Amino acid sequence: MSPKKREPKEKISLKDIESKELIIKNLGEKDRFYNGLKWGIFLSLFGNLFVLLFYDSVVKYFLKDQKAIVLVLIITAIILFIILTFLKDKQIKVSDEKDRESGALNEMKEKANRK
């Protein structure tokens, strides 16, 4: 068995690498914007739905009792805290992926500079 000959790989220029790097950065910014927009719309619709469904029983009760208002504020703060920690974890995962991608791009740049 004779060893297989390697076909020469395409030469990657520094300009190609930089253009890919810019594309990756722009995609990340757009994803963050649309993700924030989705969550904002979801939370506002959820709040409106809550008010519409429970207006008679809940909202009138809140107007009568101030302890209920404080209780709802505490529950809302807990829910927002849970949502924000969930989003923060997702952002950390996304940034880890981007770090890996940028590390791969840096390696490609170094190889291109050596040649």
Backbone as ProteinMPNN parsed JSONL, in Angstrom:
{"seq_chain_A": "MSPKKREPKEKISLKDIESKELIIKNLGEKDRFYNGLKWGIFLSLFGNLFVLLFYDSVVKYFLKDQKAIVLVLIITAIILFIILTFLKDKQIKVSDEKDRESGALNEMKEKANRK", "coords_chain_A": {"N_chain_A": [[0.84, -1.184, 0.0], [0.656, 2.059, -0.957], [1.469, 5.235, 0.414], [-1.042, 7.745, 0.611], [-1.118, 10.648, -1.379], [-1.12, 13.937, -0.224], [-3.405, 16.428, -1.057], [-2.71, 19.754, -1.999], [-3.748, 22.28, 0.222], [-6.092, 24.994, -0.03], [-4.734, 28.236, -0.203], [-5.0, 30.505, 2.401], [-5.788, 33.803, 2.626], [-4.897, 36.785, 4.456], [-6.787, 38.783, 4.264], [-9.162, 37.405, 3.709], [-9.547, 36.094, 6.134], [-9.901, 38.258, 7.914], [-12.264, 39.361, 6.877], [-14.072, 37.307, 7.38], [-13.974, 37.357, 10.14], [-15.143, 39.847, 10.721], [-17.724, 39.364, 9.777], [-18.585, 37.396, 11.586], [-18.575, 38.89, 13.984], [-20.558, 40.831, 13.412], [-22.815, 39.199, 13.107], [-23.101, 38.244, 15.712], [-23.822, 40.59, 17.122], [-26.284, 41.202, 15.93], [-27.757, 38.932, 16.652], [-27.863, 39.232, 19.441], [-29.381, 41.583, 19.61], [-31.865, 40.837, 18.417], [-32.57, 38.749, 20.112], [-32.911, 40.083, 22.552], [-35.022, 41.711, 21.787], [-37.032, 39.806, 21.277], [-37.403, 38.741, 23.887], [-38.274, 41.059, 25.215], [-40.714, 41.635, 23.901], [-42.089, 39.272, 24.505], [-42.253, 39.391, 27.345], [-43.745, 41.76, 27.694], [-46.158, 41.102, 26.399], [-46.924, 38.943, 27.993], [-47.338, 40.245, 30.445], [-49.477, 41.956, 29.739], [-51.42, 40.033, 29.101], [-51.748, 38.834, 31.594], [-52.894, 40.958, 33.049], [-55.278, 41.307, 31.602], [-56.581, 38.808, 31.926], [-56.863, 38.471, 34.689], [-58.066, 40.737, 35.716], [-60.525, 41.425, 37.025], [-60.559, 39.844, 39.421], [-57.935, 39.986, 40.558], [-56.711, 42.61, 40.206], [-58.585, 44.404, 41.29], [-58.549, 43.478, 43.89], [-55.943, 44.12, 44.594], [-56.111, 46.871, 44.697], [-57.533, 47.25, 46.997], [-56.01, 46.183, 49.087], [-52.886, 46.826, 50.467], [-50.853, 45.113, 51.209], [-51.015, 43.034, 49.444], [-50.099, 44.206, 47.108], [-47.381, 44.602, 47.706], [-46.629, 41.935, 47.996], [-47.011, 40.982, 45.371], [-45.09, 42.542, 44.038], [-42.754, 41.495, 45.17], [-42.886, 38.818, 44.275], [-42.776, 39.276, 41.513], [-40.213, 40.395, 41.334], [-38.671, 38.17, 42.045], [-39.264, 36.412, 39.924], [-38.248, 37.904, 37.742], [-35.555, 37.94, 38.489], [-34.894, 35.218, 38.243], [-35.302, 34.882, 35.473], [-33.398, 36.683, 34.44], [-30.99, 35.57, 35.391], [-31.024, 33.201, 33.983], [-30.828, 34.185, 31.353], [-28.319, 35.356, 31.543], [-26.664, 33.126, 31.878], [-27.028, 31.969, 29.36], [-25.849, 33.941, 27.77], [-23.219, 33.75, 28.606], [-22.552, 31.214, 27.642], [-22.774, 31.702, 24.899], [-20.765, 33.621, 24.581], [-18.549, 32.059, 25.195], [-18.527, 30.32, 23.0], [-18.004, 32.165, 20.991], [-15.472, 32.988, 21.771], [-14.041, 30.667, 21.259], [-14.329, 30.574, 18.493], [-13.001, 32.948, 17.761], [-10.483, 32.308, 18.67], [-9.823, 30.245, 16.913], [-9.766, 31.739, 14.58], [-7.61, 33.428, 15.121], [-5.535, 31.56, 15.158], [-5.58, 30.821, 12.479], [-4.803, 33.245, 11.342], [-2.184, 33.468, 12.313], [-1.001, 31.299, 11.001], [-1.271, 32.158, 8.37], [0.34, 34.412, 8.421], [2.834, 33.297, 8.852], [3.414, 32.072, 6.465]], "CA_chain_A": [[0.0, 0.0, 0.0], [1.437, 3.288, -1.022], [0.807, 6.331, 1.147], [-1.801, 8.673, -0.241], [-0.549, 11.99, -1.455], [-2.016, 15.009, 0.222], [-3.637, 17.498, -2.021], [-2.417, 21.036, -1.339], [-4.933, 23.027, 0.648], [-6.171, 26.357, -0.563], [-4.05, 29.222, 0.629], [-5.933, 31.45, 3.005], [-5.15, 35.113, 2.759], [-5.241, 37.525, 5.667], [-8.014, 39.539, 3.995], [-10.283, 36.478, 3.868], [-9.736, 35.847, 7.562], [-10.454, 39.465, 8.528], [-13.659, 39.531, 6.457], [-14.861, 36.323, 8.131], [-14.025, 37.825, 11.523], [-16.144, 40.915, 10.772], [-19.043, 38.752, 9.606], [-18.934, 36.744, 12.85], [-18.9, 39.933, 14.963], [-21.846, 41.43, 13.064], [-23.873, 38.235, 13.398], [-23.287, 38.206, 17.158], [-24.556, 41.778, 17.543], [-27.667, 41.068, 15.477], [-28.401, 37.911, 17.472], [-28.157, 39.817, 20.748], [-30.467, 42.547, 19.45], [-33.128, 40.138, 18.191], [-32.889, 37.987, 21.31], [-33.476, 41.042, 23.502], [-36.323, 42.135, 21.27], [-37.978, 38.707, 21.509], [-37.73, 38.678, 25.311], [-39.062, 42.241, 25.56], [-42.078, 41.437, 23.397], [-42.692, 38.187, 25.277], [-42.593, 39.843, 28.695], [-44.828, 42.739, 27.645], [-47.395, 40.377, 26.091], [-47.278, 38.165, 29.175], [-47.902, 41.184, 31.42], [-50.801, 42.372, 29.274], [-52.321, 38.89, 29.233], [-52.013, 38.695, 33.024], [-53.836, 42.006, 33.449], [-56.574, 41.048, 30.977], [-57.226, 37.611, 32.465], [-57.133, 38.522, 36.121], [-58.379, 42.109, 36.106], [-61.618, 41.502, 38.004], [-60.246, 39.26, 40.723], [-56.637, 40.349, 41.124], [-56.421, 44.041, 40.231], [-59.468, 45.047, 42.271], [-58.07, 43.079, 45.204], [-54.736, 44.897, 44.864], [-56.467, 48.241, 45.041], [-58.058, 47.275, 48.361], [-55.044, 45.748, 50.094], [-51.515, 47.193, 50.097], [-49.966, 43.967, 51.414], [-51.039, 42.249, 48.206], [-49.226, 44.887, 46.143], [-46.007, 44.287, 48.091], [-46.423, 40.524, 47.684], [-46.865, 40.855, 43.919], [-43.795, 43.107, 43.674], [-41.719, 40.537, 45.562], [-42.966, 37.685, 43.346], [-42.281, 39.754, 40.215], [-38.756, 40.531, 41.438], [-38.096, 36.82, 42.026], [-39.389, 35.897, 38.555], [-37.278, 38.621, 36.908], [-34.222, 37.478, 38.866], [-34.706, 33.901, 37.625], [-35.178, 35.071, 34.021], [-32.127, 37.339, 34.136], [-29.881, 34.631, 35.583], [-31.091, 32.273, 32.846], [-30.284, 34.882, 30.189], [-26.888, 35.559, 31.755], [-26.025, 31.848, 31.572], [-27.024, 31.805, 27.905], [-24.871, 34.867, 27.207], [-21.889, 33.211, 28.886], [-22.324, 30.126, 26.69], [-22.557, 32.302, 23.583], [-19.443, 34.259, 24.557], [-17.554, 30.987, 25.13], [-18.461, 29.865, 21.613], [-17.342, 33.212, 20.208], [-14.051, 32.941, 22.113], [-13.458, 29.551, 20.517], [-14.251, 30.968, 17.082], [-11.94, 33.947, 17.589], [-9.222, 31.586, 18.838], [-9.548, 29.562, 15.645], [-9.387, 32.767, 13.607], [-6.247, 33.872, 15.439], [-4.618, 30.525, 14.687], [-5.518, 30.922, 11.018], [-4.006, 34.444, 11.039], [-0.778, 33.153, 12.558], [-0.535, 30.431, 9.915], [-1.165, 32.972, 7.157], [1.492, 35.303, 8.579], [4.065, 32.499, 8.755], [3.662, 31.733, 5.055]], "C_chain_A": [[0.882, 1.244, 0.0], [0.717, 4.394, -0.258], [0.12, 7.288, 0.179], [-1.138, 10.042, -0.223], [-1.585, 13.002, -0.999], [-2.17, 16.023, -0.887], [-3.352, 18.82, -1.322], [-3.71, 21.776, -1.006], [-4.909, 24.412, 0.026], [-5.437, 27.302, 0.378], [-5.073, 30.233, 1.122], [-5.211, 32.773, 3.182], [-5.643, 35.807, 4.021], [-6.537, 38.305, 5.484], [-9.244, 38.658, 4.164], [-10.592, 36.253, 5.344], [-10.373, 37.057, 8.228], [-11.904, 39.663, 8.129], [-14.555, 38.538, 7.188], [-15.023, 36.767, 9.577], [-15.082, 38.92, 11.675], [-17.547, 40.348, 10.639], [-19.492, 38.105, 10.911], [-19.321, 37.784, 13.895], [-20.266, 40.538, 14.679], [-22.998, 40.485, 13.364], [-24.149, 38.175, 14.893], [-24.089, 39.392, 17.656], [-26.018, 41.688, 17.134], [-28.413, 40.049, 16.319], [-28.768, 38.466, 18.833], [-29.337, 40.772, 20.668], [-31.801, 41.826, 19.305], [-33.535, 39.297, 19.393], [-33.496, 38.901, 22.374], [-34.851, 41.509, 23.086], [-37.38, 41.065, 21.52], [-38.394, 38.649, 22.971], [-38.567, 39.878, 25.743], [-40.507, 42.101, 25.121], [-42.788, 40.367, 24.212], [-43.128, 38.666, 26.66], [-43.726, 40.86, 28.686], [-46.158, 42.063, 27.32], [-47.866, 39.557, 27.286], [-47.904, 39.061, 30.241], [-49.292, 41.649, 31.027], [-51.82, 41.253, 29.419], [-52.708, 38.683, 30.691], [-53.06, 39.707, 33.475], [-55.219, 41.728, 32.867], [-57.298, 39.869, 31.619], [-57.672, 37.789, 33.913], [-57.554, 39.905, 36.601], [-59.416, 42.149, 37.22], [-61.195, 40.994, 39.373], [-58.972, 39.851, 41.34], [-56.467, 41.857, 41.278], [-57.312, 44.764, 41.235], [-59.038, 44.699, 43.695], [-56.816, 43.866, 45.578], [-55.078, 46.307, 45.312], [-56.975, 48.336, 46.476], [-56.97, 47.024, 49.404], [-53.612, 46.059, 49.648], [-50.538, 46.04, 50.302], [-49.899, 43.113, 50.15], [-50.129, 42.875, 47.152], [-47.763, 44.558, 46.441], [-45.681, 42.834, 47.746], [-46.204, 40.312, 46.187], [-45.528, 41.425, 43.463], [-42.654, 42.153, 44.021], [-41.7, 39.348, 44.602], [-42.426, 38.078, 41.974], [-40.76, 39.883, 40.233], [-38.076, 39.162, 41.386], [-38.131, 36.245, 40.614], [-38.381, 36.583, 37.636], [-35.846, 38.186, 37.212], [-33.911, 36.13, 38.22], [-34.487, 34.043, 36.121], [-33.824, 35.678, 33.674], [-30.932, 36.412, 34.352], [-29.852, 33.608, 34.459], [-30.48, 32.913, 31.609], [-28.777, 35.077, 30.324], [-26.125, 34.272, 31.449], [-25.953, 31.622, 30.073], [-25.969, 32.707, 27.276], [-23.454, 34.356, 27.445], [-21.569, 32.088, 27.907], [-22.026, 30.678, 25.304], [-21.172, 32.928, 23.513], [-18.339, 33.208, 24.533], [-17.392, 30.474, 23.705], [-17.73, 30.889, 20.753], [-15.849, 33.244, 20.509], [-13.356, 31.812, 21.355], [-13.287, 29.917, 19.049], [-13.116, 31.965, 16.866], [-10.572, 33.308, 17.786], [-8.832, 30.859, 17.563], [-9.124, 30.572, 14.58], [-7.97, 33.269, 13.859], [-5.211, 32.849, 14.98], [-4.457, 30.593, 13.173], [-4.676, 32.131, 10.603], [-2.516, 34.159, 11.208], [-0.211, 32.283, 11.44], [-0.348, 31.228, 8.63], [0.05, 33.896, 7.229], [2.812, 34.55, 8.431], [4.436, 32.227, 7.304], [4.044, 32.923, 4.293]], "O_chain_A": [[1.739, 1.425, 0.866], [-0.511, 4.472, -0.285], [0.624, 7.592, -0.903], [-0.667, 10.518, 0.81], [-2.763, 12.923, -1.348], [-1.212, 16.416, -1.554], [-3.721, 18.988, -0.159], [-4.625, 21.884, -1.823], [-3.867, 24.923, -0.384], [-5.517, 27.174, 1.6], [-5.895, 30.742, 0.36], [-4.156, 32.844, 3.812], [-6.681, 35.45, 4.578], [-7.301, 38.473, 6.434], [-10.258, 39.104, 4.701], [-11.755, 36.226, 5.749], [-11.295, 36.901, 9.029], [-12.71, 40.091, 8.956], [-15.672, 38.879, 7.574], [-16.082, 36.576, 10.174], [-15.835, 38.923, 12.649], [-18.466, 40.806, 11.319], [-20.65, 38.245, 11.304], [-20.295, 37.589, 14.623], [-21.056, 40.739, 15.602], [-24.051, 40.922, 13.829], [-25.304, 38.067, 15.304], [-24.949, 39.233, 18.522], [-26.901, 42.057, 17.908], [-29.573, 40.265, 16.669], [-29.862, 38.207, 19.335], [-30.197, 40.777, 21.549], [-32.764, 42.164, 19.993], [-34.726, 39.147, 19.664], [-34.478, 38.538, 23.021], [-35.74, 41.683, 23.92], [-38.499, 41.379, 21.928], [-39.579, 38.525, 23.28], [-39.478, 39.729, 26.557], [-41.424, 42.413, 25.881], [-43.954, 40.529, 24.572], [-44.244, 38.38, 27.095], [-44.582, 40.835, 29.57], [-47.184, 42.413, 27.905], [-49.064, 39.483, 27.561], [-48.89, 38.68, 30.871], [-50.187, 41.73, 31.868], [-52.96, 41.497, 29.816], [-53.865, 38.388, 30.992], [-53.998, 39.362, 34.193], [-56.225, 41.894, 33.558], [-58.509, 39.932, 31.832], [-58.735, 37.31, 34.307], [-57.411, 40.212, 37.785], [-59.222, 42.818, 38.234], [-61.448, 41.653, 40.382], [-58.953, 40.176, 42.527], [-56.118, 42.334, 42.358], [-56.842, 45.644, 41.956], [-59.149, 45.526, 44.6], [-56.638, 44.238, 46.737], [-54.424, 46.87, 46.19], [-56.861, 49.388, 47.105], [-57.012, 47.599, 50.492], [-53.176, 45.614, 48.586], [-49.5, 45.989, 49.641], [-48.856, 42.542, 49.828], [-49.468, 42.166, 46.395], [-46.993, 44.268, 45.525], [-44.589, 42.536, 47.263], [-45.321, 39.556, 45.784], [-44.889, 40.848, 42.583], [-41.698, 42.018, 43.257], [-40.633, 38.917, 44.164], [-41.702, 37.306, 41.345], [-40.093, 39.525, 39.262], [-37.029, 39.011, 40.757], [-37.15, 35.66, 40.155], [-37.727, 35.916, 36.834], [-35.021, 38.075, 36.305], [-32.809, 35.916, 37.713], [-33.597, 33.407, 35.557], [-33.172, 35.242, 32.725], [-29.967, 36.456, 33.588], [-28.777, 33.191, 34.026], [-29.708, 32.276, 30.893], [-28.043, 34.976, 29.341], [-25.06, 34.315, 30.833], [-24.941, 31.141, 29.563], [-25.269, 32.291, 26.352], [-22.585, 34.51, 26.587], [-20.452, 32.008, 27.396], [-21.134, 30.186, 24.613], [-20.476, 32.788, 22.508], [-17.296, 33.43, 23.919], [-16.277, 30.223, 23.248], [-16.931, 30.527, 19.889], [-15.042, 33.497, 19.615], [-12.235, 31.97, 20.872], [-12.263, 29.624, 18.433], [-12.357, 31.846, 15.904], [-9.602, 33.713, 17.145], [-7.665, 30.851, 17.174], [-8.235, 30.297, 13.774], [-7.217, 33.508, 12.916], [-4.147, 33.211, 14.479], [-3.354, 30.444, 12.646], [-3.923, 32.061, 9.631], [-1.694, 34.545, 10.377], [0.912, 32.497, 10.984], [0.61, 31.008, 7.889], [0.711, 34.138, 6.22], [3.795, 35.105, 7.939], [5.614, 32.159, 6.953], [4.291, 32.833, 3.091]]}, "name": "protein", "num_of_chains": 1, "seq": "MSPKKREPKEKISLKDIESKELIIKNLGEKDRFYNGLKWGIFLSLFGNLFVLLFYDSVVKYFLKDQKAIVLVLIITAIILFIILTFLKDKQIKVSDEKDRESGALNEMKEKANRK"}
